[in-house]
Amino acid sequence: MVSTRLIDMEDAAALARLVTENRDFLAAFEPTRDDAYFTVEGQRADLAGALGAYDRGLGLPHVITDDAGAIIGRITLSGITRGALQSCSVGYWVAEAAGGRGVATTAVRRMTDLAFDELRLHRVQAETLLDNHRSRRVLERNGFVRIGLAPQYLKIDGRWQDFHLHQLINPRG
């Protein structure tokens, strides 16, 4: 069964292997990464930043695991904002070999449940590249609706790209 759990510094080696194995596959969906990112030390630095945001209440970084507990991706609630907004963004990636089996759909469902039930947020936002049909289907299966277009929203794969914006409002109030 696919699950998620809070990241841990001990995940650095496994994540370094996974991002290295999926470097070409993920490049079209990620910012340009320098070679250091794909090392254990680079992953430790990334995890330290994510855990720092977690400690400040600004993020909830998880790994996605398979039936055997092996890491097959990452998913994060980021930009957690309190006050009148009560919102966050969800971002995720799944290893190429794990794609097409409902892994991302299950992980997004798990994280939106955490956002609404544990964090008591009102809204979760997600962004997809215009041609990322698989990710858009993941969001639709989880009840997200497209709410707009953000021109030149993020610098992905070395260039500023347009994104569709999606949101899910807490159905439990």
Coordinates of N, CA and C in Angstrom, one line a residue:
M1 N 0.8 -1.2 0.0 CA 0.0 0.0 0.0 C 0.9 1.2 0.0
V2 N 0.6 2.2 -0.9 CA 1.3 3.4 -0.9 C 1.0 4.3 0.3
S3 N 2.0 4.9 0.8 CA 1.8 5.7 2.0 C 2.8 6.9 1.9
T4 N 2.6 7.8 2.9 CA 3.6 9.0 3.0 C 4.0 9.0 4.5
R5 N 5.1 9.7 4.7 CA 5.6 9.9 6.0 C 6.5 11.1 6.0
L6 N 6.6 11.7 7.2 CA 7.5 12.9 7.3 C 8.9 12.5 6.9
I7 N 9.6 13.4 6.1 CA 11.0 13.1 5.7 C 11.9 13.1 7.0
D8 N 13.0 12.4 6.8 CA 14.0 12.3 7.8 C 15.4 12.5 7.2
M9 N 16.3 13.0 7.9 CA 17.7 13.2 7.4 C 18.2 11.9 6.9
E10 N 17.8 10.8 7.5 CA 18.3 9.4 7.1 C 17.8 9.1 5.7
D11 N 16.9 9.8 5.1 CA 16.4 9.6 3.8 C 17.3 10.1 2.7
A12 N 18.4 10.8 3.1 CA 19.2 11.5 2.1 C 19.8 10.5 1.0
A13 N 20.4 9.4 1.5 CA 21.0 8.5 0.5 C 20.0 7.9 -0.4
A14 N 18.9 7.5 0.1 CA 17.8 6.9 -0.8 C 17.3 7.9 -1.8
L15 N 17.1 9.1 -1.3 CA 16.6 10.2 -2.2 C 17.7 10.6 -3.3
A16 N 19.0 10.6 -2.9 CA 20.0 10.9 -3.8 C 20.0 9.8 -4.9
R17 N 19.9 8.6 -4.6 CA 19.8 7.5 -5.6 C 18.6 7.7 -6.5
L18 N 17.4 8.0 -5.9 CA 16.2 8.1 -6.6 C 16.2 9.3 -7.6
V19 N 16.7 10.5 -7.1 CA 16.7 11.7 -8.0 C 17.8 11.5 -9.1
T20 N 18.8 10.8 -8.8 CA 19.8 10.5 -9.9 C 19.3 9.5 -10.9
E21 N 18.6 8.5 -10.5 CA 18.0 7.5 -11.4 C 16.9 8.2 -12.3
N22 N 16.2 9.2 -11.8 CA 15.1 9.9 -12.4 C 15.5 11.3 -12.9
R23 N 16.8 11.6 -13.0 CA 17.2 12.9 -13.4 C 16.6 13.4 -14.7
D24 N 16.8 12.6 -15.7 CA 16.3 13.0 -17.0 C 14.7 13.1 -17.0
F25 N 14.1 12.1 -16.4 CA 12.6 12.1 -16.3 C 12.1 13.3 -15.6
L26 N 12.7 13.7 -14.5 CA 12.2 14.9 -13.7 C 12.6 16.2 -14.3
A27 N 13.6 16.3 -15.1 CA 14.1 17.6 -15.6 C 13.0 18.5 -16.2
A28 N 12.1 17.9 -16.9 CA 11.0 18.7 -17.6 C 10.0 19.3 -16.6
F29 N 10.1 18.9 -15.3 CA 9.1 19.3 -14.3 C 9.7 20.1 -13.2
E30 N 11.1 20.2 -13.2 CA 11.8 20.8 -12.0 C 12.6 22.0 -12.5
P31 N 13.0 22.8 -11.5 CA 14.0 23.8 -11.8 C 15.3 23.2 -12.2
T32 N 16.1 23.9 -12.9 CA 17.4 23.4 -13.3 C 18.2 23.1 -12.0
R33 N 18.8 21.9 -11.9 CA 19.5 21.5 -10.7 C 21.0 21.4 -11.0
D34 N 21.9 21.8 -10.1 CA 23.3 21.6 -10.3 C 23.6 20.2 -9.9
D35 N 24.8 19.7 -10.2 CA 25.2 18.4 -9.9 C 25.2 18.0 -8.4
A36 N 25.4 19.0 -7.6 CA 25.5 18.8 -6.1 C 24.1 18.3 -5.6
Y37 N 23.0 18.8 -6.2 CA 21.7 18.4 -5.8 C 21.5 16.8 -5.8
F38 N 22.2 16.2 -6.7 CA 22.0 14.7 -6.9 C 23.0 13.9 -6.0
T39 N 23.6 14.5 -5.1 CA 24.5 13.8 -4.1 C 23.8 13.7 -2.8
V40 N 24.4 12.8 -2.0 CA 23.8 12.6 -0.6 C 23.9 13.9 0.1
E41 N 25.0 14.7 0.0 CA 25.2 16.0 0.7 C 24.1 17.0 0.2
G42 N 23.9 16.9 -1.1 CA 22.9 17.8 -1.7 C 21.5 17.5 -1.2
Q43 N 21.2 16.3 -1.0 CA 19.9 15.9 -0.5 C 19.8 16.2 1.0
R44 N 20.9 16.1 1.7 CA 20.9 16.5 3.1 C 20.6 18.0 3.2
A45 N 21.2 18.8 2.4 CA 20.9 20.2 2.4 C 19.4 20.5 2.1
D46 N 18.9 19.8 1.1 CA 17.5 20.0 0.7 C 16.6 19.6 1.8
L47 N 16.9 18.4 2.5 CA 16.1 17.9 3.6 C 16.1 18.9 4.8
A48 N 17.3 19.4 5.0 CA 17.5 20.4 6.1 C 16.6 21.6 5.9
G49 N 16.6 22.1 4.7 CA 15.7 23.3 4.4 C 14.2 22.9 4.6
A50 N 13.8 21.8 4.1 CA 12.4 21.3 4.2 C 12.1 21.1 5.7
L51 N 12.9 20.5 6.4 CA 12.6 20.3 7.9 C 12.7 21.6 8.6
G52 N 13.5 22.6 8.2 CA 13.5 23.9 8.8 C 12.1 24.6 8.6
A53 N 11.6 24.5 7.4 CA 10.2 25.0 7.1 C 9.2 24.3 8.0
Y54 N 9.3 23.0 8.1 CA 8.4 22.2 8.9 C 8.5 22.7 10.4
D55 N 9.7 22.9 10.9 CA 9.8 23.4 12.3 C 9.2 24.7 12.5
R56 N 9.2 25.6 11.5 CA 8.5 26.9 11.6 C 7.1 26.9 11.2
G57 N 6.5 25.7 11.0 CA 5.1 25.6 10.6 C 4.7 26.1 9.2
L58 N 5.7 26.1 8.3 CA 5.5 26.7 7.0 C 5.4 25.6 5.9
G59 N 5.7 24.3 6.3 CA 5.7 23.2 5.4 C 5.5 21.9 6.0
L60 N 5.1 20.9 5.3 CA 4.9 19.5 5.7 C 5.5 18.6 4.7
P61 N 6.8 18.3 4.8 CA 7.5 17.6 3.7 C 7.5 16.1 4.0
H62 N 7.0 15.3 3.1 CA 6.8 13.9 3.2 C 7.6 13.2 2.0
V63 N 7.9 11.9 2.3 CA 8.3 11.0 1.2 C 7.1 10.1 0.9
I64 N 7.1 9.6 -0.3 CA 6.1 8.7 -0.7 C 6.7 7.3 -0.7
T65 N 6.1 6.3 -0.1 CA 6.7 5.0 0.0 C 5.8 4.0 -0.6
D66 N 6.4 2.9 -1.1 CA 5.6 1.8 -1.6 C 5.3 0.7 -0.5
D67 N 4.7 -0.4 -1.0 CA 4.3 -1.4 0.0 C 5.4 -1.9 0.9
A68 N 6.7 -1.9 0.3 CA 7.8 -2.4 1.1 C 8.5 -1.3 1.9
G69 N 7.9 -0.1 1.8 CA 8.5 1.0 2.6 C 9.6 1.8 1.9
A70 N 9.9 1.4 0.6 CA 10.9 2.0 -0.2 C 10.4 3.4 -0.6
I71 N 11.3 4.4 -0.7 CA 10.9 5.7 -1.1 C 10.8 5.7 -2.6
I72 N 9.6 6.2 -3.1 CA 9.4 6.3 -4.6 C 9.0 7.7 -5.0
G73 N 9.1 8.7 -4.1 CA 8.8 10.0 -4.5 C 8.7 10.9 -3.3
R74 N 8.4 12.2 -3.6 CA 8.2 13.2 -2.5 C 7.0 14.0 -2.7
I75 N 6.4 14.5 -1.6 CA 5.2 15.3 -1.7 C 5.3 16.3 -0.5
T76 N 5.0 17.5 -0.7 CA 5.1 18.5 0.3 C 4.0 19.5 0.3
L77 N 3.5 19.8 1.4 CA 2.6 21.0 1.6 C 3.5 22.1 1.9
S78 N 3.5 23.2 1.1 CA 4.4 24.3 1.3 C 3.7 25.6 1.4
G79 N 4.4 26.6 1.8 CA 3.7 27.9 1.9 C 2.5 27.9 2.8
I80 N 2.5 27.2 3.9 CA 1.4 27.1 4.8 C 1.2 28.5 5.4
T81 N 0.0 29.0 5.2 CA -0.3 30.4 5.6 C -1.5 30.3 6.5
R82 N -1.4 31.0 7.7 CA -2.5 31.0 8.6 C -3.3 32.3 8.5
G83 N -3.9 32.7 9.5 CA -4.7 34.0 9.5 C -6.0 33.8 8.6
A84 N -6.3 34.8 7.9 CA -7.5 34.7 7.1 C -7.4 33.8 5.9
L85 N -6.2 33.5 5.4 CA -6.1 32.6 4.2 C -6.2 31.1 4.5
Q86 N -5.5 30.6 5.6 CA -5.6 29.2 5.9 C -5.4 28.3 4.7
S87 N -4.2 28.5 4.1 CA -4.0 27.8 2.8 C -2.6 27.3 2.7
C88 N -2.3 26.4 1.7 CA -1.0 26.0 1.3 C -1.0 25.5 -0.1
S89 N 0.2 25.1 -0.6 CA 0.3 24.6 -1.9 C 0.8 23.1 -1.8
V90 N 0.5 22.3 -2.7 CA 1.0 20.9 -2.7 C 1.8 20.7 -3.9
G91 N 3.0 20.1 -3.8 CA 3.8 19.8 -4.9 C 4.3 18.3 -4.7
Y92 N 4.5 17.6 -5.8 CA 4.9 16.2 -5.6 C 5.6 15.7 -6.9
W93 N 6.4 14.7 -6.7 CA 6.9 13.9 -7.9 C 7.0 12.5 -7.5
V94 N 6.9 11.6 -8.5 CA 7.0 10.2 -8.3 C 8.0 9.6 -9.3
A95 N 8.8 8.7 -8.9 CA 9.7 8.1 -9.8 C 9.0 7.5 -11.0
E96 N 9.7 7.6 -12.2 CA 9.1 7.2 -13.4 C 8.6 5.7 -13.3
A97 N 9.4 4.8 -12.7 CA 9.0 3.4 -12.6 C 7.8 3.2 -11.8
A98 N 7.4 4.2 -10.9 CA 6.2 4.0 -10.1 C 5.0 4.7 -10.6
G99 N 5.2 5.4 -11.8 CA 4.1 6.1 -12.4 C 3.0 5.2 -13.0
G100 N 1.8 5.8 -13.1 CA 0.7 5.1 -13.8 C 0.0 4.1 -12.9
R101 N 0.3 4.0 -11.6 CA -0.4 3.0 -10.7 C -1.2 3.6 -9.6
G102 N -1.5 4.9 -9.7 CA -2.3 5.6 -8.7 C -1.4 6.1 -7.5
V103 N -0.1 6.0 -7.6 CA 0.7 6.4 -6.5 C 0.5 7.9 -6.1
A104 N 0.6 8.7 -7.1 CA 0.5 10.2 -6.9 C -0.9 10.5 -6.4
T105 N -1.9 9.9 -7.0 CA -3.3 10.1 -6.6 C -3.5 9.8 -5.1
T106 N -3.0 8.6 -4.7 CA -3.1 8.2 -3.3 C -2.3 9.2 -2.4
A107 N -1.1 9.6 -2.8 CA -0.3 10.5 -2.0 C -1.0 11.9 -1.8
V108 N -1.5 12.4 -2.9 CA -2.2 13.7 -2.8 C -3.4 13.6 -1.9
R109 N -4.1 12.5 -2.0 CA -5.3 12.3 -1.1 C -4.9 12.3 0.4
R110 N -3.8 11.6 0.6 CA -3.3 11.6 2.0 C -2.9 12.9 2.5
M111 N -2.2 13.7 1.7 CA -1.7 15.0 2.1 C -2.9 16.0 2.2
T112 N -3.9 16.0 1.3 CA -5.0 16.9 1.5 C -5.8 16.5 2.8
D113 N -5.9 15.2 3.1 CA -6.5 14.9 4.3 C -5.8 15.5 5.5
L114 N -4.5 15.4 5.5 CA -3.7 16.0 6.6 C -3.9 17.5 6.6
A115 N -3.9 18.1 5.4 CA -4.1 19.6 5.4 C -5.4 20.0 6.0
F116 N -6.5 19.2 5.7 CA -7.8 19.6 6.2 C -8.1 19.1 7.6
D117 N -7.7 17.9 7.9 CA -8.1 17.3 9.2 C -7.1 17.6 10.3
E118 N -5.8 17.6 10.1 CA -4.8 17.9 11.1 C -4.4 19.4 11.2
L119 N -4.2 19.9 10.0 CA -3.7 21.3 10.0 C -4.9 22.3 10.0
R120 N -6.1 21.8 9.7 CA -7.3 22.6 9.7 C -7.2 23.8 8.7
L121 N -6.6 23.5 7.5 CA -6.6 24.5 6.5 C -7.9 24.6 5.7
H122 N -8.1 25.7 5.0 CA -9.3 25.9 4.3 C -9.1 25.5 2.8
R123 N -7.9 25.6 2.3 CA -7.7 25.5 0.9 C -6.3 24.9 0.6
V124 N -6.2 24.1 -0.4 CA -4.9 23.6 -0.9 C -4.9 23.9 -2.4
Q125 N -3.7 24.5 -2.8 CA -3.5 24.9 -4.2 C -2.5 24.0 -4.8
A126 N -2.6 23.8 -6.1 CA -1.6 23.0 -6.9 C -1.4 23.7 -8.2
E127 N -0.2 23.5 -8.8 CA 0.0 24.1 -10.1 C 0.5 23.0 -11.0
T128 N 0.2 23.1 -12.3 CA 0.7 22.1 -13.3 C 1.1 22.8 -14.5
L129 N 2.2 22.3 -15.1 CA 2.6 22.8 -16.4 C 1.4 22.5 -17.4
L130 N 1.3 23.3 -18.4 CA 0.1 23.2 -19.3 C 0.0 21.9 -20.0
D131 N 1.1 21.2 -20.2 CA 1.1 19.9 -20.9 C 1.3 18.7 -20.0
N132 N 1.2 19.0 -18.7 CA 1.3 17.9 -17.7 C 0.0 17.3 -17.4
H133 N -0.5 16.5 -18.4 CA -1.9 15.9 -18.3 C -2.0 14.9 -17.2
R134 N -0.9 14.2 -16.9 CA -1.0 13.1 -15.9 C -1.2 13.8 -14.5
S135 N -0.4 14.8 -14.2 CA -0.6 15.5 -12.9 C -2.0 16.2 -12.8
R136 N -2.4 16.7 -13.9 CA -3.8 17.3 -13.9 C -4.8 16.3 -13.5
R137 N -4.7 15.1 -14.1 CA -5.7 14.0 -13.8 C -5.6 13.6 -12.3
V138 N -4.4 13.5 -11.8 CA -4.2 13.2 -10.4 C -5.0 14.2 -9.5
L139 N -4.8 15.5 -9.9 CA -5.6 16.5 -9.1 C -7.1 16.4 -9.3
E140 N -7.5 16.2 -10.5 CA -9.0 16.0 -10.8 C -9.5 14.9 -10.0
R141 N -8.8 13.8 -9.9 CA -9.3 12.6 -9.2 C -9.4 12.9 -7.7
N142 N -8.7 13.9 -7.2 CA -8.8 14.3 -5.8 C -9.7 15.5 -5.6
G143 N -10.5 15.9 -6.6 CA -11.5 16.9 -6.4 C -11.0 18.3 -6.7
F144 N -9.7 18.5 -7.1 CA -9.2 19.8 -7.4 C -9.9 20.4 -8.7
V145 N -10.1 21.7 -8.7 CA -10.7 22.3 -9.9 C -9.7 23.4 -10.4
R146 N -9.7 23.5 -11.7 CA -8.8 24.6 -12.3 C -9.4 25.9 -12.0
I147 N -8.6 26.9 -11.6 CA -9.1 28.2 -11.2 C -8.4 29.3 -12.1
G148 N -7.4 28.9 -12.9 CA -6.8 30.0 -13.7 C -5.5 29.6 -14.3
L149 N -5.0 30.6 -15.0 CA -3.7 30.4 -15.7 C -2.7 31.5 -15.1
A150 N -1.5 31.0 -14.8 CA -0.5 31.9 -14.3 C 0.6 32.0 -15.4
P151 N 0.7 33.1 -16.1 CA 1.7 33.2 -17.2 C 3.1 33.3 -16.6
Q152 N 4.1 32.6 -17.2 CA 5.5 32.7 -16.7 C 5.6 32.5 -15.2
Y153 N 4.9 31.6 -14.7 CA 4.8 31.4 -13.2 C 6.1 30.9 -12.5
L154 N 6.7 29.9 -13.1 CA 7.9 29.3 -12.5 C 9.0 29.0 -13.6
K155 N 10.2 29.1 -13.2 CA 11.3 28.8 -14.1 C 11.6 27.3 -13.9
I156 N 11.1 26.5 -14.9 CA 11.2 25.1 -14.9 C 12.0 24.7 -16.2
D157 N 12.9 23.7 -16.0 CA 13.7 23.2 -17.1 C 14.4 24.4 -17.8
G158 N 14.8 25.4 -17.1 CA 15.6 26.5 -17.6 C 14.8 27.6 -18.3
R159 N 13.5 27.6 -18.2 CA 12.8 28.7 -18.8 C 11.5 29.0 -18.0
W160 N 11.1 30.2 -18.1 CA 9.8 30.6 -17.4 C 8.6 30.0 -18.2
Q161 N 7.8 29.3 -17.4 CA 6.7 28.6 -18.1 C 5.3 29.0 -17.4
D162 N 4.3 28.8 -18.3 CA 2.9 29.1 -17.8 C 2.4 27.8 -17.1
F163 N 1.6 28.1 -16.1 CA 1.0 27.0 -15.3 C -0.5 27.2 -15.1
H164 N -1.2 26.0 -15.1 CA -2.6 26.0 -14.7 C -2.6 26.0 -13.1
L165 N -3.5 26.8 -12.5 CA -3.7 26.8 -11.1 C -4.9 26.0 -10.7
H166 N -4.8 25.2 -9.7 CA -5.9 24.4 -9.2 C -6.1 24.6 -7.7
Q167 N -7.3 24.3 -7.3 CA -7.5 24.4 -5.8 C -8.5 23.4 -5.4
L168 N -8.4 23.0 -4.1 CA -9.4 22.2 -3.4 C -9.7 22.9 -2.1
I169 N -11.0 23.1 -2.0 CA -11.5 23.8 -0.8 C -11.9 22.6 0.2
N170 N -11.6 22.9 1.5 CA -11.9 21.9 2.5 C -13.4 21.5 2.5
P171 N -13.7 20.3 2.1 CA -15.1 19.9 2.0 C -15.8 19.7 3.4
R172 N -14.9 19.7 4.4 CA -15.4 19.5 5.8 C -15.7 20.8 6.5
G173 N -15.6 21.9 5.7 CA -15.9 23.2 6.4 C -14.7 23.9 6.7

